[in-house]
Amino acid sequence: LRPLGLELPSAVEVTLMLFLHYAATREQLLQKKHTWCKDQATMNRHVTVGAFGRNGLFVSGHPPDFSSRGLGICAKIMH
């Protein structure tokens, strides 16, 4: 991602983006999707955030080689 001027956001950044967007528009982004975050979890796992809906926001951790149809990257622009 870095050669493209992009990087993974932190879980806090994704959470704030989702909540602020919802507060302004009432649109829930990432309802059926998750994004990788730069945060490290226990057991050498990486944090993912998504599935934002009526029950709240799902935060989880997955091994670095984990793949899923609903898991992707919502990169942010580096400054």
mmCIF file of C-alpha atoms in Angstrom:
data_model
loop_
_atom_site.group_PDB
_atom_site.id
_atom_site.type_symbol
_atom_site.label_atom_id
_atom_site.label_comp_id
_atom_site.label_asym_id
_atom_site.label_seq_id
_atom_site.Cartn_x
_atom_site.Cartn_y
_atom_site.Cartn_z
ATOM 1 C CA LEU A 1 0.000 0.000 0.000
ATOM 2 C CA ARG A 2 2.793 2.442 0.832
ATOM 3 C CA PRO A 3 4.086 2.742 -2.766
ATOM 4 C CA LEU A 4 0.564 3.899 -3.665
ATOM 5 C CA GLY A 5 0.535 6.490 -0.873
ATOM 6 C CA LEU A 6 -1.918 4.433 1.191
ATOM 7 C CA GLU A 7 -1.831 2.735 4.581
ATOM 8 C CA LEU A 8 -4.102 0.693 6.806
ATOM 9 C CA PRO A 9 -6.139 2.766 9.261
ATOM 10 C CA SER A 10 -6.297 1.998 12.966
ATOM 11 C CA ALA A 11 -9.418 0.379 14.403
ATOM 12 C CA VAL A 12 -10.204 3.652 16.190
ATOM 13 C CA GLU A 13 -10.039 5.583 12.899
ATOM 14 C CA VAL A 14 -12.399 3.136 11.170
ATOM 15 C CA THR A 15 -14.801 3.209 14.110
ATOM 16 C CA LEU A 16 -14.887 7.012 14.195
ATOM 17 C CA MET A 17 -15.340 7.208 10.423
ATOM 18 C CA LEU A 18 -18.277 4.793 10.553
ATOM 19 C CA PHE A 19 -19.977 6.521 13.486
ATOM 20 C CA LEU A 20 -19.439 10.075 12.199
ATOM 21 C CA HIS A 21 -20.686 9.133 8.733
ATOM 22 C CA TYR A 22 -23.749 7.506 10.290
ATOM 23 C CA ALA A 23 -24.429 10.542 12.495
ATOM 24 C CA ALA A 24 -24.306 12.854 9.459
ATOM 25 C CA THR A 25 -26.156 10.716 6.906
ATOM 26 C CA ARG A 26 -27.895 7.827 8.737
ATOM 27 C CA GLU A 27 -26.115 5.492 6.289
ATOM 28 C CA GLN A 28 -24.375 2.455 7.775
ATOM 29 C CA LEU A 29 -21.190 1.659 5.882
ATOM 30 C CA LEU A 30 -19.508 -1.768 6.073
ATOM 31 C CA GLN A 31 -22.763 -3.519 6.965
ATOM 32 C CA LYS A 32 -21.677 -6.838 5.472
ATOM 33 C CA LYS A 33 -17.950 -6.194 5.107
ATOM 34 C CA HIS A 34 -14.894 -5.940 7.349
ATOM 35 C CA THR A 35 -11.621 -4.097 6.860
ATOM 36 C CA TRP A 36 -8.133 -4.962 8.037
ATOM 37 C CA CYS A 37 -6.667 -2.469 10.513
ATOM 38 C CA LYS A 38 -3.043 -1.749 11.382
ATOM 39 C CA ASP A 39 -3.576 -2.712 15.030
ATOM 40 C CA GLN A 40 -2.011 -5.905 16.327
ATOM 41 C CA ALA A 41 -4.132 -8.206 18.516
ATOM 42 C CA THR A 42 -3.005 -11.035 20.762
ATOM 43 C CA MET A 43 -1.672 -14.330 19.394
ATOM 44 C CA ASN A 44 -0.107 -12.578 16.355
ATOM 45 C CA ARG A 45 -3.505 -11.602 14.982
ATOM 46 C CA HIS A 46 -4.534 -8.413 13.226
ATOM 47 C CA VAL A 47 -7.640 -6.406 14.123
ATOM 48 C CA THR A 48 -10.579 -6.200 11.715
ATOM 49 C CA VAL A 49 -13.607 -3.916 12.009
ATOM 50 C CA GLY A 50 -16.962 -4.070 10.238
ATOM 51 C CA ALA A 51 -20.476 -5.507 10.145
ATOM 52 C CA PHE A 52 -21.890 -2.187 11.362
ATOM 53 C CA GLY A 53 -25.608 -2.617 11.996
ATOM 54 C CA ARG A 54 -28.367 -2.502 14.571
ATOM 55 C CA ASN A 55 -26.325 -4.579 17.024
ATOM 56 C CA GLY A 56 -23.341 -2.231 16.841
ATOM 57 C CA LEU A 57 -19.903 -2.724 15.322
ATOM 58 C CA PHE A 58 -18.004 -6.012 15.150
ATOM 59 C CA VAL A 59 -14.325 -5.887 16.110
ATOM 60 C CA SER A 60 -12.283 -9.056 15.754
ATOM 61 C CA GLY A 61 -8.789 -10.426 15.251
ATOM 62 C CA HIS A 62 -7.557 -12.775 12.525
ATOM 63 C CA PRO A 63 -4.240 -14.380 11.557
ATOM 64 C CA PRO A 64 -2.347 -12.442 8.854
ATOM 65 C CA ASP A 65 -3.031 -15.124 6.227
ATOM 66 C CA PHE A 66 -6.803 -15.228 6.890
ATOM 67 C CA SER A 67 -9.063 -14.552 3.906
ATOM 68 C CA SER A 68 -12.795 -14.134 3.574
ATOM 69 C CA ARG A 69 -15.128 -12.906 0.870
ATOM 70 C CA GLY A 70 -16.315 -10.107 3.169
ATOM 71 C CA LEU A 71 -12.878 -8.990 4.356
ATOM 72 C CA GLY A 72 -10.942 -6.348 2.484
ATOM 73 C CA ILE A 73 -8.951 -3.151 2.865
ATOM 74 C CA CYS A 74 -10.372 0.325 3.386
ATOM 75 C CA ALA A 75 -7.061 2.121 3.064
ATOM 76 C CA LYS A 76 -6.407 5.720 4.038
ATOM 77 C CA ILE A 77 -4.274 8.284 2.251
ATOM 78 C CA MET A 78 -0.896 8.915 3.868
ATOM 79 C CA HIS A 79 0.039 12.483 4.711
#
